[in-house]
Coordinates of C-alpha atoms and ligand atoms in Angstrom, one line a residue:
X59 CA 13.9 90.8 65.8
X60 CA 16.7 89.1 68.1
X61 CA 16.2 89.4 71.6
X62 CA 18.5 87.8 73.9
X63 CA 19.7 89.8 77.7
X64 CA 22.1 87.3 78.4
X65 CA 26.1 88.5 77.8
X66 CA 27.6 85.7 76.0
X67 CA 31.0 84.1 78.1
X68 CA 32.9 86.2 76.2
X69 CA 31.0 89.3 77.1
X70 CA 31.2 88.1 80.5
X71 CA 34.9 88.1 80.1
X72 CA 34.9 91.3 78.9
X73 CA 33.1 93.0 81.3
X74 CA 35.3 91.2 83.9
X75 CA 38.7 92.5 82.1
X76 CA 37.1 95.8 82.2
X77 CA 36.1 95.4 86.3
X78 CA 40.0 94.7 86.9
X79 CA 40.8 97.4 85.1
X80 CA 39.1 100.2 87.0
X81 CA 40.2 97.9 90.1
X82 CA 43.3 98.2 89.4
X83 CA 44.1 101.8 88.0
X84 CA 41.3 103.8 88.6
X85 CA 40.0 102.5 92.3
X86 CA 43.8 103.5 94.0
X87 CA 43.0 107.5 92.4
X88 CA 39.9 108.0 93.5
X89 CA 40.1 109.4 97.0
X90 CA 43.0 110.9 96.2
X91 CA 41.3 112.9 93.3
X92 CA 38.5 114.0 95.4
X93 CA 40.9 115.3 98.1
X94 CA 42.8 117.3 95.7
X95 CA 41.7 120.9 96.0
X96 CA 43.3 122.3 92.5
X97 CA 41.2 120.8 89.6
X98 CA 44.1 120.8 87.1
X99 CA 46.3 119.1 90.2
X100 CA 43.1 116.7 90.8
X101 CA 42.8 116.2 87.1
X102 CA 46.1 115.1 86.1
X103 CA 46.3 112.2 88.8
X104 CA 44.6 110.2 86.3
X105 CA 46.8 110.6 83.4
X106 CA 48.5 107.4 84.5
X107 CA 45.6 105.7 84.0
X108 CA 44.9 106.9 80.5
X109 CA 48.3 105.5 80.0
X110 CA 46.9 102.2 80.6
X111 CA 44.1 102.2 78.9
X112 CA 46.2 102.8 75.9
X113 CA 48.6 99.8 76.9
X114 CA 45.7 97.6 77.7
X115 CA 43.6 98.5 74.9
X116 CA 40.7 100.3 76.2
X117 CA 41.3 103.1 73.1
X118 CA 41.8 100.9 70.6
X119 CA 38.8 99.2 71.9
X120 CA 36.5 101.9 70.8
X121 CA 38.0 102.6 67.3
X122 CA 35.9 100.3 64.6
X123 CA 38.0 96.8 63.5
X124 CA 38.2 98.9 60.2
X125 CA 40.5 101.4 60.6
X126 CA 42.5 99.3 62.7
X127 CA 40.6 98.8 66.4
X128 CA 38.9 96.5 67.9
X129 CA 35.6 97.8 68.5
X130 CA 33.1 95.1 68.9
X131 CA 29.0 95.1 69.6
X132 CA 26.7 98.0 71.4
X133 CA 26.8 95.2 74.5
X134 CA 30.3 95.0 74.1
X135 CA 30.7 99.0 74.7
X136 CA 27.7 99.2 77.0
X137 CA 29.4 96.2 79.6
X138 CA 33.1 98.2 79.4
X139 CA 31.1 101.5 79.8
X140 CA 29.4 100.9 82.9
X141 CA 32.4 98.8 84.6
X142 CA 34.6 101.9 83.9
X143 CA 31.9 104.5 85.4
X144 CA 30.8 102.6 88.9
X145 CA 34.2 103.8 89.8
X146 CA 35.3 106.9 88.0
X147 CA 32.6 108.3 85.8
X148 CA 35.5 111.2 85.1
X149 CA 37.5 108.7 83.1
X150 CA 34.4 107.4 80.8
X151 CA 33.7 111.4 80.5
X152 CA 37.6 111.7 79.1
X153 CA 37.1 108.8 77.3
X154 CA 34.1 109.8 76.3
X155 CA 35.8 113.0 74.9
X156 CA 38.0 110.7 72.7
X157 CA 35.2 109.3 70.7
X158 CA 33.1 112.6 70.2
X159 CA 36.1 113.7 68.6
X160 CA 37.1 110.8 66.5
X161 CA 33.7 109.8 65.3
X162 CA 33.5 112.4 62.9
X163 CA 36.5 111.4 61.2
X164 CA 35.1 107.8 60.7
X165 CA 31.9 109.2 59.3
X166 CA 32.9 111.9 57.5
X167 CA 37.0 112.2 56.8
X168 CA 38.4 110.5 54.3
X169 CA 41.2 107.5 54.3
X170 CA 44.5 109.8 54.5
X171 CA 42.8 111.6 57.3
X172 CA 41.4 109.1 58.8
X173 CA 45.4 107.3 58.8
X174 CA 46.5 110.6 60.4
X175 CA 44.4 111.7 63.0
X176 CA 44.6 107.7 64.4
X177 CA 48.1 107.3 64.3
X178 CA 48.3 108.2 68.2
X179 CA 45.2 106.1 69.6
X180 CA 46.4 103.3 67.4
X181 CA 49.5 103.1 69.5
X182 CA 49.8 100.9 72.9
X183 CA 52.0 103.8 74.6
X184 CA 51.6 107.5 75.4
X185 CA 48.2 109.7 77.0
X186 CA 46.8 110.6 73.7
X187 CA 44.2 112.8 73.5
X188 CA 41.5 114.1 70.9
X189 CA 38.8 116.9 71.6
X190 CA 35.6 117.3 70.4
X191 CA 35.4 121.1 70.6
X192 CA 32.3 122.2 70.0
X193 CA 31.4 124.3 72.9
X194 CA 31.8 128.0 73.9
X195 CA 31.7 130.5 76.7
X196 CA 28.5 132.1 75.5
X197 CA 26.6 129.0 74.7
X198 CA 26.2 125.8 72.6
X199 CA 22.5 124.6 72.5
X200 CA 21.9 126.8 69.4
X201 CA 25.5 125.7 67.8
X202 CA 23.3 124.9 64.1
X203 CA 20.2 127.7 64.8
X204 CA 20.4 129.5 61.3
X205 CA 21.0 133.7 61.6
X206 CA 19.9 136.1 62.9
X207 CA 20.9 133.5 65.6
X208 CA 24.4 133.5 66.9
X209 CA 25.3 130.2 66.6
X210 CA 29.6 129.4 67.3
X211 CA 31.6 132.5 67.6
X212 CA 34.7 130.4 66.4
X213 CA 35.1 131.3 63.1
X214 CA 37.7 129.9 60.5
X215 CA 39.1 131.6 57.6
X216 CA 40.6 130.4 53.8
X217 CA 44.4 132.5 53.8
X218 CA 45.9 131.0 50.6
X219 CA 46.3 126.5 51.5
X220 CA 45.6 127.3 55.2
X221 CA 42.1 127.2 57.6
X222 CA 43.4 130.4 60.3
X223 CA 40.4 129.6 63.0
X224 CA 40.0 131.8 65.7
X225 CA 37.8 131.7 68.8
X226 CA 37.1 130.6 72.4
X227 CA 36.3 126.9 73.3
X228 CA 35.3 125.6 76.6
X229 CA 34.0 122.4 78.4
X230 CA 35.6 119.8 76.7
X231 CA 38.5 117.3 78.2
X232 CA 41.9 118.5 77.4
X233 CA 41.6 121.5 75.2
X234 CA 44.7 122.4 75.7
X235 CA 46.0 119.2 76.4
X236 CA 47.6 117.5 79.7
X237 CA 50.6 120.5 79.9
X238 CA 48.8 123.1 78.3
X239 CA 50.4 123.0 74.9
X240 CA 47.3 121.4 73.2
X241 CA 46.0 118.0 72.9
X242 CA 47.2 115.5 69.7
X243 CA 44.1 116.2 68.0
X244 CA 41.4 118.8 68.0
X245 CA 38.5 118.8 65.9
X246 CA 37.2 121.9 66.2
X247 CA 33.2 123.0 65.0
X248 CA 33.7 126.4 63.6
X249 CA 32.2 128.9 61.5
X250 CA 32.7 129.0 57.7
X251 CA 31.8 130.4 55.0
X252 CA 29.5 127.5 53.8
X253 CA 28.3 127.3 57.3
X254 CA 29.5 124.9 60.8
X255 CA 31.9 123.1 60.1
X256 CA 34.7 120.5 61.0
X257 CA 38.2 121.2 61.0
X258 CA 41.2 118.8 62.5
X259 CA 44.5 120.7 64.5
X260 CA 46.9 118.4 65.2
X261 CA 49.5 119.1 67.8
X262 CA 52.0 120.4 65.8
X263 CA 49.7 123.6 64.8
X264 CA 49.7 124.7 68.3
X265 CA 52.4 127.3 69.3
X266 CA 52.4 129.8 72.7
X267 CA 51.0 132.6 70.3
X268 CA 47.9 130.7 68.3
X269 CA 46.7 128.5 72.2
X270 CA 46.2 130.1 75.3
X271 CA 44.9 128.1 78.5
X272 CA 42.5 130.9 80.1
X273 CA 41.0 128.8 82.8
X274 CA 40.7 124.7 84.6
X275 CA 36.9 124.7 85.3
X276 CA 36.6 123.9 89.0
X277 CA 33.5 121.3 88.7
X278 CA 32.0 120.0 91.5
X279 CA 32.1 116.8 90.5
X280 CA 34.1 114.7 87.6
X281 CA 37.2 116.0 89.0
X282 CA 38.9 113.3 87.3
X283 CA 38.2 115.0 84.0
X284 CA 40.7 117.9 82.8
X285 CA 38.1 120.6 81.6
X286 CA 39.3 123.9 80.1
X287 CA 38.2 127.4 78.5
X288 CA 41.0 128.3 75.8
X289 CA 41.6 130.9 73.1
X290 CA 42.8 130.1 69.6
X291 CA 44.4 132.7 68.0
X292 CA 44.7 132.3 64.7
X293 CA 45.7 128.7 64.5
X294 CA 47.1 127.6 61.1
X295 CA 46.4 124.4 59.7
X296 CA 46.4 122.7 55.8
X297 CA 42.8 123.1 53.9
X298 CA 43.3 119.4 53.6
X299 CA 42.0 119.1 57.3
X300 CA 38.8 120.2 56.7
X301 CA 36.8 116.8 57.7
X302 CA 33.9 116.6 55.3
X303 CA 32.2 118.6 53.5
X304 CA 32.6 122.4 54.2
X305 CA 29.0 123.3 56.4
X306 CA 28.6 119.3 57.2
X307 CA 29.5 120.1 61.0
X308 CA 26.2 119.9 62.4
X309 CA 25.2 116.6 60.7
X310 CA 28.7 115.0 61.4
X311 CA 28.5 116.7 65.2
X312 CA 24.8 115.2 65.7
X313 CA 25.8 111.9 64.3
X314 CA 28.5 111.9 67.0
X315 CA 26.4 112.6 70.0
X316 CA 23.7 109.6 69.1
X317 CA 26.1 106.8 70.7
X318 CA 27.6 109.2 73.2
X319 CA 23.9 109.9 74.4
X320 CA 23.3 106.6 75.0
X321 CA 26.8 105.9 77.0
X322 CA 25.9 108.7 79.3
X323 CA 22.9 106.0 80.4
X324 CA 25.2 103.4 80.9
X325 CA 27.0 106.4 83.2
X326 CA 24.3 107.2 85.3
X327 CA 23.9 103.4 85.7
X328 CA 27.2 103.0 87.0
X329 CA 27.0 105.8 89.5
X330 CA 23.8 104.7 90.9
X331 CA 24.9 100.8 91.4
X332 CA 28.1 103.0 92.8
X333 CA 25.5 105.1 95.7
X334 CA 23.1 101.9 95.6
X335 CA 26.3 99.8 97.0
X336 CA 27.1 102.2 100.0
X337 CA 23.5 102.7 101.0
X338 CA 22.2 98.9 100.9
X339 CA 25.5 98.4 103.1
X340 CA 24.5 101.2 105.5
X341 CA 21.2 99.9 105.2
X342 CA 21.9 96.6 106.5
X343 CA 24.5 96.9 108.7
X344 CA 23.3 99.9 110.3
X345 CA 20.9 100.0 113.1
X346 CA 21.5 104.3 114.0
X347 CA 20.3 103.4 118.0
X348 CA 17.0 102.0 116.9
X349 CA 18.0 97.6 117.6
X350 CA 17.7 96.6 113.8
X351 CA 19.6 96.9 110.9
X352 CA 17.3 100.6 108.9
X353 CA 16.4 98.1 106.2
X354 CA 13.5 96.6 108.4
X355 CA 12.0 99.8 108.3
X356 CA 9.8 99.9 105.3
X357 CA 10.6 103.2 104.2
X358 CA 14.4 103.0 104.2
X359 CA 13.2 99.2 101.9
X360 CA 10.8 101.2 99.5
X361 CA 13.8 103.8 98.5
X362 CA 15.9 100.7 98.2
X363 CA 13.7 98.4 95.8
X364 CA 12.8 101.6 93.7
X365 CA 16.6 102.1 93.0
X366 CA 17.2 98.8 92.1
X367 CA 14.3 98.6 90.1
X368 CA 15.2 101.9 88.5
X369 CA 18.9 101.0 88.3
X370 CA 17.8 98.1 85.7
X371 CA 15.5 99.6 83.6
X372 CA 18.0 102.1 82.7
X373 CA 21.0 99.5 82.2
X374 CA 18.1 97.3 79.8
X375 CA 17.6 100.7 77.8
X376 CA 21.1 102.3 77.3
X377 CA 21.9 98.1 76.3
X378 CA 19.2 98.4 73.6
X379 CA 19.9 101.9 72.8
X380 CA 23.9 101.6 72.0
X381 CA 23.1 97.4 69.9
X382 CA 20.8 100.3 68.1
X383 CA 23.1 102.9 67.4
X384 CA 26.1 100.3 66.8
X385 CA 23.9 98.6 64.7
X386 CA 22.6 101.0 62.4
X387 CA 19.3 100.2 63.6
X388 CA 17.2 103.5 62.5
X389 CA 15.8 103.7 66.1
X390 CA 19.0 104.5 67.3
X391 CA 18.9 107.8 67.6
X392 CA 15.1 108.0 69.6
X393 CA 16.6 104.9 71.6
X394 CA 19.7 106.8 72.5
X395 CA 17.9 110.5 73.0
X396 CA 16.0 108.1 75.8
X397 CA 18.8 106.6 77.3
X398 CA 20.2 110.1 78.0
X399 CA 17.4 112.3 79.2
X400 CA 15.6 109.2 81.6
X401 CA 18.5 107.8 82.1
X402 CA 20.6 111.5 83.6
X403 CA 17.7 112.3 85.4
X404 CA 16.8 108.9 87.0
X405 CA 20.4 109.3 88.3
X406 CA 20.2 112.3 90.0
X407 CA 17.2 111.1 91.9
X408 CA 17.8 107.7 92.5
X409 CA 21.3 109.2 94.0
X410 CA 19.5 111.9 95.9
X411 CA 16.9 109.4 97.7
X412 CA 20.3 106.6 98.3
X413 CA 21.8 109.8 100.1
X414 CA 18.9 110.1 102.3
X415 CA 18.3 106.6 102.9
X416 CA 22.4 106.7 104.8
X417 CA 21.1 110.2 106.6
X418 CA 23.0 112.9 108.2
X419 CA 26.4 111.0 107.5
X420 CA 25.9 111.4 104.0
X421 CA 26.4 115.3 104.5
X422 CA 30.1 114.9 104.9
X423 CA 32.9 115.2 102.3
X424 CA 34.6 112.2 104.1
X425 CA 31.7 109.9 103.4
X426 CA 31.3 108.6 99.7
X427 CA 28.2 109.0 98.6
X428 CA 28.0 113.0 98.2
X429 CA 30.2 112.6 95.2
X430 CA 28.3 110.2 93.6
X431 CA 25.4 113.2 93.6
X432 CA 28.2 115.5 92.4
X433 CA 29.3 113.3 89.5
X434 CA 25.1 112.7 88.5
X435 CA 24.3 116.5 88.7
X436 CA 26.5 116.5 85.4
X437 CA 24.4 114.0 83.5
X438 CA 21.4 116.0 82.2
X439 CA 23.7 119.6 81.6
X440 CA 26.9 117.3 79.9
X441 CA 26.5 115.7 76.2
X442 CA 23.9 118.0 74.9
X443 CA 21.6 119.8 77.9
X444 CA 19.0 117.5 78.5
X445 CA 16.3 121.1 78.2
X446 CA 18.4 123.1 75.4
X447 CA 19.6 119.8 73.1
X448 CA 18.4 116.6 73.8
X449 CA 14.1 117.0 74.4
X450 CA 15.0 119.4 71.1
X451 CA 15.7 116.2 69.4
X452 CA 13.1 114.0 70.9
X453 CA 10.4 116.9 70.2
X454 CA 11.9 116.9 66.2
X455 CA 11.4 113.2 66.2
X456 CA 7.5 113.1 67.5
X457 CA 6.8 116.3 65.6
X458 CA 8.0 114.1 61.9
X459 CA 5.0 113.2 59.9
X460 CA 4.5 109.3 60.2
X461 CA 6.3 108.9 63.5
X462 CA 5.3 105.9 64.9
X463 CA 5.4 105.4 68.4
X464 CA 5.9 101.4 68.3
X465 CA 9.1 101.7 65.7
X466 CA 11.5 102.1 68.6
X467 CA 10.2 99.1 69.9
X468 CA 10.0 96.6 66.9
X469 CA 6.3 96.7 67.1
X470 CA 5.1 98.6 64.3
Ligands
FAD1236 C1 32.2 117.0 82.1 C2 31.8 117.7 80.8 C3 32.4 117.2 79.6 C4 32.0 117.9 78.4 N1 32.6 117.4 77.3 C5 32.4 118.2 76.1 C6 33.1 117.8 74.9 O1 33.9 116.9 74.9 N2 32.9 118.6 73.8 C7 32.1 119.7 73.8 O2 32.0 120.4 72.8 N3 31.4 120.0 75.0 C8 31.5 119.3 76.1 N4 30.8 119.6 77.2 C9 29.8 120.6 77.2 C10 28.4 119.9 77.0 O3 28.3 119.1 75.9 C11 27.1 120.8 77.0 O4 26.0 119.9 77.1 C12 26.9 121.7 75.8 O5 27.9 122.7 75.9 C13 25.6 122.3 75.8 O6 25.2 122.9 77.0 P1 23.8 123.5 77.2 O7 22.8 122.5 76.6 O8 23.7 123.8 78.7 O9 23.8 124.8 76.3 P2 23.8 126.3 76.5 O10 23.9 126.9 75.2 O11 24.8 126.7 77.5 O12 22.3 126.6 77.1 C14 22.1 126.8 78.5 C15 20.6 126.6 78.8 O13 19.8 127.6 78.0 C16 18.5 127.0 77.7 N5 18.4 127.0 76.2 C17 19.3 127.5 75.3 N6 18.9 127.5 74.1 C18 17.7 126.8 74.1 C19 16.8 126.4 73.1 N7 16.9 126.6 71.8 N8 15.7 125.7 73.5 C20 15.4 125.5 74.8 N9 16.3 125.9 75.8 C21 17.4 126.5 75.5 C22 18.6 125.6 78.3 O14 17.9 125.6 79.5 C23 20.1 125.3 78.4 O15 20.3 124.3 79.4 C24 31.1 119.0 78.4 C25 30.6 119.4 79.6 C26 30.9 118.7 80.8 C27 30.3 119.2 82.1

């Protein structure tokens, strides 16, 4: 067992690129995204900075060295990942979208596919983008449950060479891409007859008949992050874009939210050190009438050391948790499932208690720290429901025979 918490220099380099990045093109966007009442209208301010990351390499930066990236360690990711999300968690959730969809084509496509789908997130110009979509209208959390269960209501269908899939997706980023005529790749999870599975639409498949945009989702929070309900209407593709085996979608779709689980703990960290910023500030430059700065009163203190102290031991988990995942390391998954759950729903009350600690000001649109509550309330419901997906999985994994409560740890 290696342990070592220090980033090396070029890690620290990294994570430095990564803090002038969001300086420079996501920082400018963000009030301006906040004040935009029309979530498509706030939501597509920030295409120009999913140009950049393009241009600069954030993209390539999260496909593997293999197929033609530059992906590097779990620390690597982690440092990136939490740089990106003290200032616009939104972004990492679009991003975020991007590798949910494209994982599944590593793991389970094979080399022409894998060539294909790329081509546009191998590129250094353009706002490509590829969906995961997975989730529906009437509900996800039982996407695999066998029948009499419902499961996906998107169904696809063999007509001669050609998938026709038809159904309503909603949730994820871009579904039907930044002008409504579908994203560059779409891998949707739909039902077959050999059960879920994974099918690619590229963005030639789309037409006005087979995609209609029903509805932007006006989220309170994220408003950075484009997020549709559509209709597919008997979209055509080639059989060929099946990706894997026919009824492998819930293995590859499961294997794709293990590192995504643990990047929504390196979210949560990067919106409380976001709310932990404005409040110490308050804190100590604040007196509100009473003659000394509200951090020499020991309550206001407590809330502050218990963030801070919270704020780190989720960073040190979602670090081990993604060097897990990254690594093959067969505690990955328990690590990750972690990282997610405590790591969401520290956010949301670490947030909450920084909101009190500023007071009555906080209760104001105009002051900052509201949104950073908005953006957490998302953590445990996004990536898997914390109570319908992810304590699902953590309940599978202490219910296996053997489990041993140590292994995550090293200490068996
Ligand atoms: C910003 C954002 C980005 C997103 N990006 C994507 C994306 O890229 N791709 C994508 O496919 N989706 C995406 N989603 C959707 C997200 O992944 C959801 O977590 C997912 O749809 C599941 O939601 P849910 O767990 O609430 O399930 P639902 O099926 O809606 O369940 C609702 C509730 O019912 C209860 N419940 C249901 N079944 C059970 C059960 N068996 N056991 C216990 N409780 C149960 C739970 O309380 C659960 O919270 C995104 C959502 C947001 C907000």
């Amino acid at each position: 067992m290696t342990i070592c918490f220090t980033p090396t220099a070029e890690q620290v380099e990294l994570k430095n690129q990564a803090r002038a990045f969001a300086q420079t093109y996501l920082a400018p966007l963000v009030e301006e995204v906040r004040r935009t009442a029309d979530p498509y209208e706030a939501a597509l301010l920030v295409r120009s900075a999913h140009e950049a990351a393009l241009k600069e390499g954030i993209i390539k930066g999260m496909i593997p060295e293999v197929f033609g990236g530059t992906m590097g360690s779990g620390l690597d990711l982690a440092l990136v990942t939490e740089e990106l999300a003290a200032v616009m968690p939104d972004f990492v959730a679009s991003l975020g979208g991007i590798l949910l969809a494209l994982t599944p084509v590593y793991l389970g496509g094979d080399l022409e596919q894998i060539q294909r789908f790329l081509t546009p997130f191998l590129a250094d110009h353009g706002t490509a983008q590829a969906v995961m979509a997975l989730s529906e209208p009437a509900g996800t959390a039982n996407f695999a449950a066998p029948e009499p269960a419902e499961g996906l209501q998107t169904v696809a269908v063999l007509d001669g060479d050609d998938w026709v899939i038809t159904g309503e997706k909603q949730w994820s980023a871009n579904l039907a891409g930044w002008d409504g005529t579908g994203p560059d790749l779409m891998i949707v999870a739909c039902g077959t007859p050999g059960g879920v599975s994974l099918i690619g639409i590229e963005r030639q498949h789309f037409t006005s008949d087979n995609l209609t945009l029903l509805e932007t989702l006006d989220m309170p929070g994220l408003r950075g992050h484009l997020t549709q309900r559509v209709r597919l209407n008997g979209v055509r593709v080639p059989k060929a874009n099946l990706v894997g085996a026919e009824g492998a979608g819930p293995e590859l779709i499961f294997a794709a939210f293990t590192g995504s689980a643990a990047a929504v703990g390196l979210m949560a960290v990067g919106t409380m050190r976001a709310a932990f910023d404005i409040a110490y500030r308050f804190a100590t430059e604040q007196t509100r009438g009473g003659g000394v700065p509200i951090i020499e009163h020991r309550p206001v203190a407590d809330v502050l050391t218990d963030a801070k102290g919270r704020i780190e031991a989720v960073r040190l988990l979602s670090w081990k948790a993604l060097d897990a995942v990254t690594s093959g390391d067969p505690a990955g998954l328990e690590l990750a499932l972690h990282a997610k759950v405590f790591g969401s729903e520290t956010a949301v009350d670490v947030v909450h208690k920084l909101f009190q600690v500023v007071g009555v000001q906080a209760y104001n649109r105009g002051f900052p720290i509201v949104h950073h509550l908005l953006d957490a309330l998302a953590y445990p419901v996004f990536e898997g429901g914390n109570i319908g997906v992810r304590r699902r999985q953590l309940q599978d994994i202490f219910t296996t025979a053997g489990w041993d409560p140590l292994a995550a740890s090293g200490l068996s």
